[in-house]
Amino acid sequence: MGLTSRPLLYAAVLAALAAVALTCGLWPRFAGRGPGAVLGRLGSLLATQLALIAALALAVNANFQFYGSWHELLGLYDDAPGAVAKWGGATGVGPAGDPSQGLVQPSGPEGLDKVHGLPKGPPATVGKVETVRIVGKRTRLVDPAYVYLPPQYFQDAYARQRFPVVVALSGYPGGIYLLGQHLRLPQTAAALQRTGAVQPTVIVMLRPTVAPPRDTQCVDVPGGPQAETFFARDVPDALRSHYRVGHDPGGWGVLGYSSGGSCALQLAMRHPETYTAAAALSPDYKVTPDPTTGDLFGAGRDRVRRREEHDLIWRLRHLPPPRVSVLIGTSRHGEKNYPAAREFLAAVRPPMQADTVLLDQGSHNFATWRRELPAALRWMSKELTFPEDVVGAS
């Protein structure tokens, strides 16, 4: 049974209930003072606690999709970067997917069937959310995605138009399910587009964890996964090859929350030729290695330089600012990184532009990010160009 499957969760809940019932029924037998009675009490308590914890952990994981499979939970993808480097071996099939089969490939439900409130009806009336796998033609990395296509995408009047794109990134270790179910990104975007508050936009929801369970922080790791190249070059190329989306960076933005927000800022500031707008909800402003990331910057003389260039405040103080617009979502009370947000915003100078969604109270959670999301989408809509060009135009 899959890690997030309902049968496994139901089995765990039944096991927990059985453990509680057995403990209650057998407890009088363990009322003595001998070693057997003491061990019986300890054993029954331990079994009950483990069963309850397992059921609770499975329920939380099924709801938040921290780990999508047993392989991710057990860390069996640790060798993924090495396997990717061996692409093109005797088998002819790369472990991360085969770009010759298309850069955007069909996928299973990826949890989309559990997301509530998605558009239902004819696509030309309500839009559509589909699941795909994006394959990097350079990196050979693969990332599952939800793709929201607005109603106009299917309407004859827009048949020759290319649409702006927002690449949306979840936090770590959560997956794309969180963008749909808990951030409610496609539902919010659809509602805003129906009222005309947001222009028709293709929204591509991805997770930045491209080599699970490792948190690559959207960095090109020396000798490891090339996450930055994947999101800055492979993802746009793949989407342009499959969808009717813009070719000019003026039609491309990136949005994220938590570590996904950090990635959004990194990608826009380091690759303004790809993304001209970034909306970051509760981001960090520099990449700091920790046990979940491993060594992100490698060894040698370039290590310090690579680390400095992923410190966004350092970049603003020592390098020419990029011609991009950024939006920072934060809270005066409840967000630990509010002082860092103020420092970052104070360092911004033209041609870079910065705006904020500033709440008085708000913690590092989905309740806060859902409050910030409508303003972030309206801001992004004003930053991106539509219609950008016409299908068939050079």
XYZ file of C-alpha atoms in Angstrom:
394
model
C 0.000 0.000 0.000
C 1.194 3.492 -0.814
C 2.342 5.799 1.964
C -0.530 8.232 1.347
C -3.170 5.633 0.447
C -6.474 5.522 2.299
C -6.297 1.744 2.940
C -3.025 2.183 4.823
C -4.434 5.044 6.878
C -7.606 3.109 7.701
C -5.532 0.057 8.672
C -3.388 2.181 10.980
C -6.447 3.729 12.620
C -8.003 0.278 13.153
C -4.723 -0.994 14.608
C -4.614 1.952 17.011
C -8.205 1.353 18.119
C -7.482 -2.355 18.569
C -4.397 -1.558 20.656
C -6.432 0.732 22.915
C -9.169 -1.889 23.286
C -6.680 -4.655 24.084
C -4.899 -2.469 26.623
C -8.179 -1.718 28.389
C -9.219 -5.390 28.312
C -5.894 -6.831 29.443
C -4.961 -4.178 31.985
C -6.501 -6.037 34.993
C -4.257 -9.016 34.206
C -1.203 -6.790 34.602
C -2.221 -5.502 38.027
C 0.344 -7.569 39.914
C 3.796 -6.533 41.095
C 5.858 -9.270 39.498
C 8.207 -8.758 36.526
C 5.666 -10.265 34.132
C 2.967 -7.833 35.183
C 5.328 -4.834 34.943
C 6.531 -5.895 31.507
C 2.927 -6.451 30.410
C 1.950 -2.923 31.450
C 4.997 -1.401 29.747
C 4.469 -3.457 26.611
C 0.807 -2.596 26.298
C 1.492 1.118 26.831
C 4.321 1.078 24.299
C 2.262 -0.771 21.681
C -0.681 1.581 22.156
C 1.479 4.700 21.930
C 3.261 3.486 18.806
C -0.016 2.568 17.121
C -1.545 5.960 17.923
C 1.552 7.855 16.780
C 1.717 5.864 13.534
C -1.947 6.572 12.775
C -1.532 10.264 13.565
C 1.650 10.550 11.484
C 0.011 8.861 8.501
C -3.030 11.115 8.785
C -0.887 14.272 8.916
C 1.259 13.115 6.003
C -1.778 12.174 3.922
C -3.192 15.646 4.542
C -0.017 17.677 3.968
C 1.876 15.345 1.588
C 5.265 15.860 3.241
C 6.376 12.526 1.804
C 4.654 11.092 -1.235
C 6.075 7.583 -1.141
C 7.929 5.063 1.010
C 11.047 5.762 -1.039
C 10.981 9.431 -0.072
C 10.310 8.645 3.586
C 13.160 6.138 3.761
C 15.567 8.385 1.870
C 16.107 5.988 -1.008
C 16.636 8.853 -3.464
C 19.970 9.924 -1.966
C 21.812 8.670 -5.047
C 19.590 10.514 -7.496
C 22.236 13.118 -8.461
C 24.758 10.372 -9.286
C 22.155 8.462 -11.275
C 21.308 11.562 -13.264
C 24.979 12.029 -14.136
C 24.967 8.528 -15.597
C 22.248 9.352 -18.103
C 22.623 7.649 -21.460
C 24.127 4.407 -20.182
C 23.588 0.959 -21.590
C 19.923 0.843 -20.637
C 19.134 3.966 -22.634
C 16.561 5.004 -20.035
C 17.466 7.706 -17.544
C 16.209 7.261 -13.998
C 14.830 10.792 -14.012
C 12.838 10.491 -17.220
C 13.443 10.478 -20.944
C 13.271 13.896 -22.682
C 12.938 12.186 -26.040
C 9.399 11.248 -24.957
C 8.541 14.927 -24.498
C 9.487 17.584 -21.979
C 5.932 17.656 -20.588
C 4.570 14.156 -20.098
C 1.230 12.827 -18.818
C 1.095 11.949 -15.140
C -1.109 10.200 -12.639
C -3.380 12.179 -10.299
C -0.483 13.264 -8.013
C -3.063 13.906 -5.269
C -5.160 16.217 -7.443
C -8.173 13.954 -6.906
C -8.020 14.873 -3.193
C -7.948 18.635 -3.743
C -11.269 20.316 -2.966
C -12.866 23.199 -4.806
C -11.252 22.813 -8.218
C -13.126 24.137 -11.270
C -15.791 21.731 -12.522
C -17.438 22.070 -15.884
C -16.459 22.787 -19.486
C -12.835 24.050 -19.662
C -13.875 26.986 -21.864
C -16.172 28.126 -19.046
C -14.311 27.324 -15.827
C -10.768 26.442 -16.884
C -8.922 23.240 -16.131
C -6.267 21.836 -13.798
C -4.196 18.968 -15.180
C -1.279 16.917 -13.866
C 1.933 16.399 -15.801
C 5.592 15.546 -15.303
C 8.139 18.134 -16.428
C 11.406 16.652 -17.687
C 14.565 18.757 -17.869
C 16.325 18.433 -21.203
C 19.592 19.680 -19.667
C 19.421 18.328 -16.122
C 17.273 15.200 -16.733
C 15.458 16.079 -13.522
C 11.741 15.364 -13.287
C 9.144 17.235 -11.251
C 5.400 16.542 -11.046
C 3.221 19.565 -11.676
C -0.327 20.831 -11.510
C -1.065 23.170 -14.414
C -3.992 25.571 -14.178
C -5.245 26.695 -17.599
C -7.734 29.593 -17.527
C -11.028 29.422 -19.448
C -9.685 31.797 -22.118
C -7.028 29.237 -23.011
C -9.814 27.093 -24.506
C -11.859 29.879 -26.110
C -11.758 30.593 -29.837
C -11.251 34.308 -29.297
C -7.887 33.590 -27.642
C -6.841 30.704 -29.878
C -3.815 32.587 -31.225
C -2.761 34.261 -27.991
C 0.127 33.252 -25.796
C -0.603 33.503 -22.072
C 1.533 34.802 -19.211
C 2.870 32.198 -16.800
C 3.307 32.062 -13.037
C 5.556 29.263 -11.805
C 4.452 28.548 -8.218
C 6.727 26.695 -5.787
C 5.748 24.934 -2.572
C 7.838 24.868 0.575
C 10.053 22.039 1.791
C 9.338 19.150 2.134
C 5.758 19.594 0.997
C 4.590 18.780 -2.510
C 2.301 20.298 -5.093
C -0.751 18.971 -3.240
C -0.213 21.702 -0.651
C -0.410 24.398 -3.328
C -3.806 23.059 -4.352
C -5.415 21.968 -1.094
C -3.949 24.260 1.573
C -2.705 27.364 -0.243
C -5.724 27.012 -2.604
C -3.814 28.617 -5.430
C -5.825 27.423 -8.456
C -9.134 28.079 -6.691
C -8.078 31.601 -5.705
C -6.684 32.391 -9.148
C -9.862 31.152 -10.839
C -12.061 33.277 -8.572
C -9.977 36.405 -9.187
C -9.944 35.828 -12.936
C -13.736 35.417 -13.018
C -14.145 38.904 -11.531
C -11.524 40.445 -13.785
C -9.186 41.232 -10.893
C -6.481 39.067 -12.456
C -5.730 38.634 -16.152
C -5.922 35.148 -17.719
C -2.749 33.388 -16.622
C -1.335 29.887 -16.812
C -0.200 28.782 -13.340
C 2.276 25.916 -13.077
C 2.573 24.447 -9.581
C 5.831 22.642 -8.748
C 7.776 21.549 -5.711
C 11.397 22.718 -5.381
C 12.421 19.318 -3.964
C 13.738 17.867 -7.220
C 16.038 15.296 -5.555
C 13.977 14.079 -2.565
C 14.478 13.960 0.321
C 17.286 16.489 -0.177
C 16.443 20.186 0.068
C 18.475 21.701 -2.750
C 17.258 25.280 -2.112
C 17.073 25.755 -5.921
C 20.885 25.693 -6.109
C 23.066 24.084 -8.770
C 24.969 21.778 -6.432
C 28.541 21.053 -7.589
C 28.565 17.384 -8.518
C 24.896 17.117 -7.538
C 21.390 18.036 -8.719
C 21.244 21.133 -10.910
C 18.062 22.553 -9.420
C 18.688 26.171 -10.417
C 19.216 25.230 -14.059
C 16.074 23.103 -13.956
C 13.823 25.945 -12.777
C 15.572 28.764 -14.644
C 15.998 27.047 -18.033
C 14.473 23.580 -18.267
C 11.029 24.422 -16.893
C 10.445 27.432 -19.205
C 11.673 25.484 -22.234
C 9.427 22.551 -21.376
C 6.350 24.713 -20.887
C 6.926 26.644 -24.111
C 7.237 23.353 -25.983
C 3.839 22.139 -24.801
C 1.594 25.067 -23.877
C 0.576 28.283 -25.585
C 2.589 30.530 -23.271
C 4.709 33.613 -23.774
C 8.243 33.636 -25.090
C 9.271 36.970 -23.603
C 10.398 37.213 -19.944
C 7.878 40.014 -19.466
C 5.209 37.325 -19.378
C 6.908 35.136 -16.759
C 6.716 35.357 -12.973
C 7.554 33.055 -10.077
C 5.724 32.757 -6.760
C 6.313 30.708 -3.639
C 5.867 30.403 0.094
C 8.493 29.587 2.748
C 11.463 27.909 1.014
C 9.517 28.140 -2.249
C 9.422 31.906 -1.714
C 13.175 31.887 -1.159
C 13.560 30.049 -4.465
C 11.295 32.574 -6.185
C 13.524 35.469 -5.122
C 16.707 33.597 -6.036
C 15.405 32.703 -9.483
C 14.198 36.179 -10.380
C 17.251 38.038 -9.063
C 19.737 35.578 -10.560
C 17.838 35.026 -13.823
C 16.033 38.213 -14.864
C 16.295 36.975 -18.442
C 13.727 34.308 -17.467
C 11.554 35.773 -14.704
C 10.850 39.491 -14.367
C 8.591 39.272 -11.305
C 8.735 37.290 -8.063
C 6.222 37.127 -5.220
C 7.718 35.586 -2.082
C 5.605 34.809 0.984
C 7.687 34.357 4.159
C 10.989 33.748 2.345
C 14.556 33.584 3.570
C 17.070 35.878 1.930
C 20.116 33.672 1.808
C 20.848 29.988 1.313
C 22.162 28.355 4.472
C 23.210 24.692 4.363
C 21.775 22.439 7.067
C 21.265 18.682 7.577
C 18.421 18.619 5.023
C 20.490 20.311 2.309
C 23.903 18.724 2.668
C 26.818 20.554 1.064
C 25.320 22.939 -1.482
C 28.404 24.898 -2.524
C 31.164 22.329 -2.913
C 34.832 22.837 -2.129
C 37.610 24.875 -3.652
C 38.278 28.558 -4.098
C 34.819 29.291 -5.530
C 32.938 28.011 -2.494
C 32.816 31.368 -0.694
C 31.856 33.229 -3.860
C 29.005 30.799 -4.608
C 27.705 31.130 -1.083
C 27.863 34.941 -1.175
C 26.040 35.129 -4.491
C 23.142 33.161 -2.999
C 22.888 35.751 -0.206
C 20.392 38.186 -1.701
C 21.172 41.064 0.632
C 24.884 40.651 -0.178
C 23.997 40.727 -3.884
C 22.070 43.966 -3.512
C 25.002 45.593 -1.724
C 27.816 44.337 -3.963
C 26.358 43.613 -7.427
C 24.304 45.644 -9.896
C 20.607 45.221 -9.093
C 18.591 43.256 -11.663
C 15.722 44.795 -13.602
C 12.993 42.812 -11.830
C 10.046 43.485 -9.534
C 9.589 41.609 -6.271
C 6.793 41.366 -3.736
C 7.533 40.336 -0.151
C 4.785 38.917 2.060
C 5.552 39.184 5.772
C 4.089 40.101 9.181
C 5.206 42.538 11.845
C 4.326 40.057 14.578
C 4.573 36.300 14.216
C 7.206 36.081 11.461
C 10.732 35.521 12.733
C 12.265 36.827 9.525
C 10.531 40.222 9.611
C 13.818 42.043 10.491
C 15.519 40.322 7.549
C 12.643 41.369 5.291
C 13.115 44.999 6.328
C 16.851 44.754 5.696
C 16.279 43.243 2.254
C 13.693 45.836 1.246
C 15.928 48.677 2.434
C 18.726 47.388 0.196
C 16.616 47.362 -2.990
C 17.500 50.098 -5.471
C 16.586 50.871 -9.098
C 16.128 49.410 -11.595
C 14.866 46.746 -9.198
C 11.480 47.496 -7.646
C 9.971 46.080 -4.442
C 6.507 46.052 -2.881
C 5.134 44.380 0.229
C 2.089 42.646 1.602
C 2.557 43.523 5.254
C 0.253 41.997 7.858
C 0.160 43.137 11.454
C -0.189 39.556 12.743
C 0.640 36.363 10.912
C 2.660 33.242 11.572
C 4.604 30.972 9.243
C 1.605 28.935 8.106
C -1.041 28.495 5.416
C -3.582 30.678 7.209
C -1.196 33.619 6.769
C -0.222 32.766 3.196
C -3.861 32.408 2.114
C -4.461 35.955 3.385
C -1.518 37.228 1.344
C -2.194 35.237 -1.815
C -4.988 37.323 -3.432
C -2.911 40.501 -3.139
C 0.124 38.647 -4.496
C -1.814 37.389 -7.531
C -3.251 40.839 -8.256
C 0.248 42.326 -8.009
C 1.669 39.638 -10.292
C -1.090 40.243 -12.826
C -0.109 43.901 -13.110
C 3.547 42.994 -13.592
C 3.099 40.445 -16.383
C 2.343 41.252 -20.015
C -0.808 39.981 -21.738
C -1.458 39.439 -24.542
C 2.238 39.076 -25.177
C 2.312 37.876 -28.756
C 0.462 35.796 -31.279
C 0.962 32.145 -32.091
C 2.909 31.937 -35.320
C 4.646 35.270 -34.769
C 8.423 35.313 -34.627
